Amino acid sequence: MIKFNSDYMEGAHPRILQRLAEINFDKISGYGLDCYCDMAREKILGACEAPDARVNFLVGGTQTNAIVIDSILRHNEGVVSPATGHICTHEAGAIEACGHKVLPMACKEGKISAQALDRYLNEVTSEECGMEHVVEPRMVYISNPTEYGTIYKYSELCEIREVCNKYELMLYVDGARLGYALAAPDNDVTLPDLARLCDVFYIGGTKVGALFGEAVVILNKDIKMSRGLIKNRGALLAKGWLLGVQFDTLFTDNLYVEIAKNGVDQAMRLRKAIEEKGYPIYLESTTNQQFVVLEDSKAAELAKCVGFNIIEKTDANHSVVRFVTSWATTDEQVDALISCL
Amino acid sequence: MIKFNSDYMEGAHPRILQRLAEINFDKISGYGLDCYCDMAREKILGACEAPDARVNFLVGGTQTNAIVIDSILRHNEGVVSPATGHICTHEAGAIEACGHKVLPMACKEGKISAQALDRYLNEVTSEECGMEHVVEPRMVYISNPTEYGTIYKYSELCEIREVCNKYELMLYVDGARLGYALAAPDNDVTLPDLARLCDVFYIGGTKVGALFGEAVVILNKDIKMSRGLIKNRGALLAKGWLLGVQFDTLFTDNLYVEIAKNGVDQAMRLRKAIEEKGYPIYLESTTNQQFVVLEDSKAAELAKCVGFNIIEKTDANHSVVRFVTSWATTDEQVDALISCL
Amino acid sequence: MIKFNSDYMEGAHPRILQRLAEINFDKISGYGLDCYCDMAREKILGACEAPDARVNFLVGGTQTNAIVIDSILRHNEGVVSPATGHICTHEAGAIEACGHKVLPMACKEGKISAQALDRYLNEVTSEECGMEHVVEPRMVYISNPTEYGTIYKYSELCEIREVCNKYELMLYVDGARLGYALAAPDNDVTLPDLARLCDVFYIGGTKVGALFGEAVVILNKDIKMSRGLIKNRGALLAKGWLLGVQFDTLFTDNLYVEIAKNGVDQAMRLRKAIEEKGYPIYLESTTNQQFVVLEDSKAAELAKCVGFNIIEKTDANHSVVRFVTSWATTDEQVDALISCL
Amino acid sequence: MIKFNSDYMEGAHPRILQRLAEINFDKISGYGLDCYCDMAREKILGACEAPDARVNFLVGGTQTNAIVIDSILRHNEGVVSPATGHICTHEAGAIEACGHKVLPMACKEGKISAQALDRYLNEVTSEECGMEHVVEPRMVYISNPTEYGTIYKYSELCEIREVCNKYELMLYVDGARLGYALAAPDNDVTLPDLARLCDVFYIGGTKVGALFGEAVVILNKDIKMSRGLIKNRGALLAKGWLLGVQFDTLFTDNLYVEIAKNGVDQAMRLRKAIEEKGYPIYLESTTNQQFVVLEDSKAAELAKCVGFNIIEKTDANHSVVRFVTSWATTDEQVDALISCL
C-alpha cells in the first residue's frame, strides 16, 4: 500500500538522524539553552535577514498556534482567520482553550484577500451597539501554503499587511508547510519578505524533514512569547537540543528548501498525470497537496491500494480527494500511484 | 426624547422596589442561602411543573450563558449556536474565555431548524480525518425569543429535542426575554414544555421586570452547576436575597407573564401603525422587538427625537432599524413614536 | 436572634433606595454609559485627588479581584498574596479559573511586611534552576482592612510600595471593607494616599452601604481593564446606572466614611465590653470585625441567641469567634449582644 | 566538565535510535493511531497487569501533569500536592493555566503521609463558612520518586489510597523518574501495585532512556482523557509513532527497569564515596538524585569542573547541592566526580 495521506508520515532527513546519533551521549543543557539551538537560531535569522528577531522552537503546529496567539491576545481580543484555516477547523478548540475566540471570515481556496479583510474588519469595528460586546480583532492568522495548497503572492501579502496596519492588527503566518511554498514554481515570497511583512511566523519542520519541530520567528518586540509562557503551556521540551539539532541541520546548505523541492516536484509530476488522465483538478495548487475530483466508485477502488483523504462531496457521485507528497516521496511511489489512477 | 433602544432601560416593577425597602434592615443570610431564594425557587419549580429540578439565580445574561455552558462542556467540546446567537456575537468572547468554542451554524431570522441542525451535526461528526481534530459538539444553544424577536413553536422545539437525543447533545434555551415569548399571541410553548424539552434553560429577569437577575432552571441531573462553580466565576452574589425577592415577586400571581404582556401589546400596536404607514416590516416578530426597513434619511430624522438601534444596511439608502418595547412601555411613549414615524 | 455574622447582611443606605425609586421609570442607557456613573466617577476621582485615573464599577468582590488581576497578568505570571488573603482562601479558585497562580506568602494577622515581601521575592526571583520554571511574580495583592480587621499604616504601605518598585511589581489593594479602615481610630491612610501608592485598588460598596457594587480605581495606565474585558468575564451589568447611583450617593457629603464610622464605633463599644468581661481578645482590630477567644461551651450557648462565625480552634476547649458590625448596626443590637456575653 | 545537573541531559538508549532509523522511511499513520503505539500499549498494560486500562503517550512531564489534571478537575475543584511537588513549584503555573488551583500541603523530604493528608482534608472540608467559597479537593498528586529522590513504601501508598477513598478523591502518581523508584534497593512497589492503587499514573520516559515521552496509564474509567482533549492542549504529536517505538523498546525485555538500575547503582556508589569523605548527606535518597551539604567554598571550587545544582542554603556558609545520575551515567563519570570531591 502506497500512502499519500499526509506529509507527516515518515521520519526525518537522514542527516538529522545521523547527528542525533553522534551526540547521543553528550551531556547537554536542557530547555533550549544549548549550543545547537543557538546555532540553529543564528542560521534561521541569517536566512530571514532579521538579526534582531527572536526564534523559539516548539514541538508541533497546534501547540505553536496556541502559544503564539496566546502571547498576543488578551481574553476579549480575537484572531481573524480564513474560515478554512487550521485554527478554525482542525485544532480541537486549542485556541479557545487558551481563552481566545477565533473570528472566521469567508475565504477562497484557503486564502483571504486584503479587500475582503478590509470589509470584514470595517464591519466588525463599526458595530452599532458598542465595541465592548464584540470580540475585538487584534491579529490576523493566515497559513502559507494554505490548507488547500495555495500560496500567497508577494503583492497579496503586502496588501494584507497594509490592512493590518490600518486596523492596528498583528499579522501571523502559519508555515506548517512553509518549505513547500518556498519551493513552489510560482512562488515570489522569500523568508526575508516574510520577516519584513509579518509580526510573527513559523517555519514548519514536522512536515518538511524533521522528526518534529516548528521554529517561531518573532519580529515584533511587543510579542511576549517568553520561555516562561512556553513552559506554562507545557511546551518547553526538556531536551530542547533535539529541536536545535534538527533546525540547525535543515538550515545548513539550504537543506530545508532543497528537500521541500522534491515534494513539490513529485506533486507537479502527479498533477500532470492526473490532468493527462482527464480527471478534473479541484483547485490550482502549486505545492505538495493536490486536490482532484473523482467518481466515488473510482475513489473506492483506488482506496484498495493507495492511501489518501476524501475532503468533501461535490455531488451525489463525486468527491474531492487529496494526495500529499513530501520531501521523502520517491519516483517509484508517484509512479505506482499514477498507474493506479 | 423617547427611547426604544432596549428593554433594559428602566428599573424594576414597583412591587419589587417596595419589598426590597420593606426588608432593607433585616439581617439576611448571604450567598443565596435565604428564605426569599427558597420561596422563589419553589414558585418557579411550581410554574415549571418540575419539582425535582434545581434553580440557580445569577445576575446577568452573559454571566449566565458562560456558567451554564462551562458547567456542561469539557475543553475540547463545543456548543452549537445559531450564527446570530447572542453567545456568538455579543458576549465579547465570554464563552471562549471559559475555554469553550462556540460552533456557529447558519440560521434564519435568529432560528435554526431541526433539519438544518441534523445536517450540520451529521457533517461535523462524520469528519474524515478523525474526531480528535475537531471540536466535539456536546450541546445546542438557542434563544427564545431569538435576537430577532422570533419564537419557536412547540413542534419545532420537539424536533430539535429529537435531533439532540440522536446525537446525545444537551439542549439549552437562553430565555433572556422569555416573558415576551410566553406572552406572544402565537406562542404555544409553556414553562412546563420547556422544562420537559430542555436540559437547562433560564428565565430572564433583567429585561422583564427585575432590576437584574436570571433564574437558571436545571433539569438534567448530570449538569454540574454547583454553587462552587458559580463562586469560581465571580458570580455568587453576596446579598443573594436580592435575587430571591425579585423572582419571588415576579412569580407571584403570574406577574412575570402579566407584565411581559404589556411589552408585547405595545409592540403589536406599534407594528400595526408601522404597517399602516407603509414601512416594510423586516421580519415577522410577535414579541417586543420590531424590525423595520427605513430610508436612511428617514432614520436620521427620526433619530433626533427617538432612541432606537440601526441593525444593518439593506441597500445603499436603506437600513433595518429596531424598536424595543418593555413591560414598562406606556401608551404615551408608543403614541409619541408613532407620531414621529 | 441578633446577627453579627457578616457585614453584607442588610440592604442599602435609605438614600440609595430612595434615589433608585425616583428614577425607576426613567429610560437610562445601559452598560455603565450613563450620567450616574459619570457623576459617581467624578466624585470618586475628586475624593482620591486623582483626576486622571479611571474608575470601573463592578458587582462583587470576587469578580473584581478576578478581573483586576486578569487585566494585569499574563498566564505565566502570578500574584503574591498573604496566605490568609481572600484570593488565596475564599474565592473558590476564581483567580486560577482565569489562568493565574496565586503565590501565598507567610503573613501575620492578615498583614505582610515589606521586609518579609522583600525576602520572599528575593528567594523566588533568584531561583537556581531558571525563571522559566517558576511563576513570575508580577503584582502584590493586599487587603485593607485585612480579613482579620487589621489595617496598614501609611509608613507600612510606603515600604511595601518601595519593594514593589524594586521588583517592578504592581500593587493592588482590595478594599472590600475600605470604609471601615478609613473610619478606624488609628488610621492614617487617606484615599489620596492609596491613589498615590497603588497601581489599582477598589472601594467596596457591598459591605459599606450599597446593595452591591465595588468601584475599581485604576491609577496605572498600563492596566488594560477595558469594558470589553469586563464584558468578557460576564461582569458588565446591563443596568450599570444601578452602580452609578449607589456610588454617587455614597460619595456625596462623605456618606461612605460617615456611615462606616458607625460600624467602627459599634465594634469599639463591643470590644470594650468584651475586655471588661474578661474574654481574651484574639488580635488587635480597630475596624468592624472583632475576634475573641471563647470557651467552646460558652460559644455554643451564645449561638442560641446570636449569629457569629467560629474561625478556628485555639486548643481543645477554646475557639476564636468573630463578630462583625456594619454601617447599619444599632445600639440596641450591640447592647443585646453584650448582655448575652 | 562532567555533568550531574539532571537526568535529561543525554539522548536515548541506542536501541531506540536504531529502531527509529530502521523505520525512518516507512509511511506510518499519524496521531498515535499506529502499530508501534499499539504494541507499546499492550506491553505496558501487560507489565501493569491491567488489561482494561488505557494508555496515552505524551511528550513531556509538565504537559502530562496539566492534561491529566485537566481531564479530572472542574474549575472549582483543586488538586492537593506536597508543597515541594513539581506542579507546585516548577511548572510555571501550567496547572493554573488550565484553570485549576493546586492546593499545597506541608510535606517532608518531598513526601506526604496519609495521616497528614487526612488532617489536611478534614480541615479543608469542614470549613465553617461554606464549601462554595473554598476550592474543593478532588484529587491528590504525589510523585514517586519525589523531587528529593525519596520513594513511597507499599504500605504508605495503601494508606494514602484509603484516605483518598474516605474523601472520594482520585490519586495520581507522577512517575517522571519512576524507573529509578522501581530500581531502588529498598523499593517494594511494583507496576501492578501502582495500577491497583492509583486512578492514573505516568511512566516517565524522558529521564529514563527515551529522547522524550511519558506514558499515562489510566485506570479509572471516569477520567475523560480523550484524544480530543490532548489535541485541544496542543499535545497530540503528529508523528505519534515516535512515542510508540520508544516505549515499545523500553518495555521489551524489561529494558526500562534494567537501565534505570544503572542510574541507581551509580548514585549508590557516589553516595558511599560522599559518606566516606565525611560530607553530611542531606536526606536519605535511594534513587538517582543525591543531596549533600557542602561548604559554599567547596561548592564553588567543585563547580569549576563538575555540573550540579545548588538547592538551598542551610546556613551562612553551607548549601545543599544535588547530583543526579542517569541510565547513561558511566563508571568513569562517577569516578571523576568522586575524585573532585
mmCIF file of C-alpha atoms in Angstrom, chain C residues 76-81 101 103-105 116-138 167 169, chain D residues 88-90:
data_model
loop_
_atom_site.group_PDB
_atom_site.id
_atom_site.type_symbol
_atom_site.label_atom_id
_atom_site.label_comp_id
_atom_site.label_asym_id
_atom_site.label_seq_id
_atom_site.Cartn_x
_atom_site.Cartn_y
_atom_site.Cartn_z
ATOM 1 C CA ASN C 76 2.882 32.568 33.447
ATOM 2 C CA GLU C 77 2.828 35.487 35.856
ATOM 3 C CA GLY C 78 1.476 35.344 39.384
ATOM 4 C CA VAL C 79 0.090 37.497 42.146
ATOM 5 C CA VAL C 80 1.736 37.451 45.571
ATOM 6 C CA SER C 81 -0.806 37.418 48.394
ATOM 7 C CA LYS C 101 -1.445 31.380 40.062
ATOM 8 C CA LEU C 103 1.551 32.931 45.282
ATOM 9 C CA PRO C 104 0.874 32.757 49.018
ATOM 10 C CA MET C 105 3.423 34.160 51.461
ATOM 11 C CA ALA C 116 9.081 39.718 54.501
ATOM 12 C CA LEU C 117 7.906 40.591 50.989
ATOM 13 C CA ASP C 118 11.433 41.579 50.004
ATOM 14 C CA ARG C 119 12.836 38.289 51.327
ATOM 15 C CA TYR C 120 10.120 36.283 49.585
ATOM 16 C CA LEU C 121 10.650 37.989 46.236
ATOM 17 C CA ASN C 122 14.401 37.733 46.536
ATOM 18 C CA GLU C 123 14.100 33.975 47.012
ATOM 19 C CA VAL C 124 11.638 33.419 44.201
ATOM 20 C CA THR C 125 13.479 35.513 41.664
ATOM 21 C CA SER C 126 16.902 34.081 42.418
ATOM 22 C CA GLU C 127 15.679 30.541 41.802
ATOM 23 C CA GLU C 128 18.687 28.474 40.752
ATOM 24 C CA CYS C 129 17.134 26.415 38.027
ATOM 25 C CA GLY C 130 15.808 29.162 35.824
ATOM 26 C CA MET C 131 12.987 31.637 35.876
ATOM 27 C CA GLU C 132 11.060 29.873 33.150
ATOM 28 C CA HIS C 133 10.074 27.087 35.537
ATOM 29 C CA VAL C 134 8.609 29.255 38.235
ATOM 30 C CA VAL C 135 5.642 31.556 38.121
ATOM 31 C CA GLU C 136 6.982 35.069 37.782
ATOM 32 C CA PRO C 137 5.595 37.461 40.416
ATOM 33 C CA ARG C 138 4.103 40.462 38.662
ATOM 34 C CA TYR C 167 10.976 44.201 41.794
ATOM 35 C CA LEU C 169 5.554 44.699 40.618
ATOM 36 C CA CYS D 88 3.516 23.469 42.883
ATOM 37 C CA THR D 89 6.924 24.806 42.175
ATOM 38 C CA HIS D 90 8.452 24.197 38.765
#
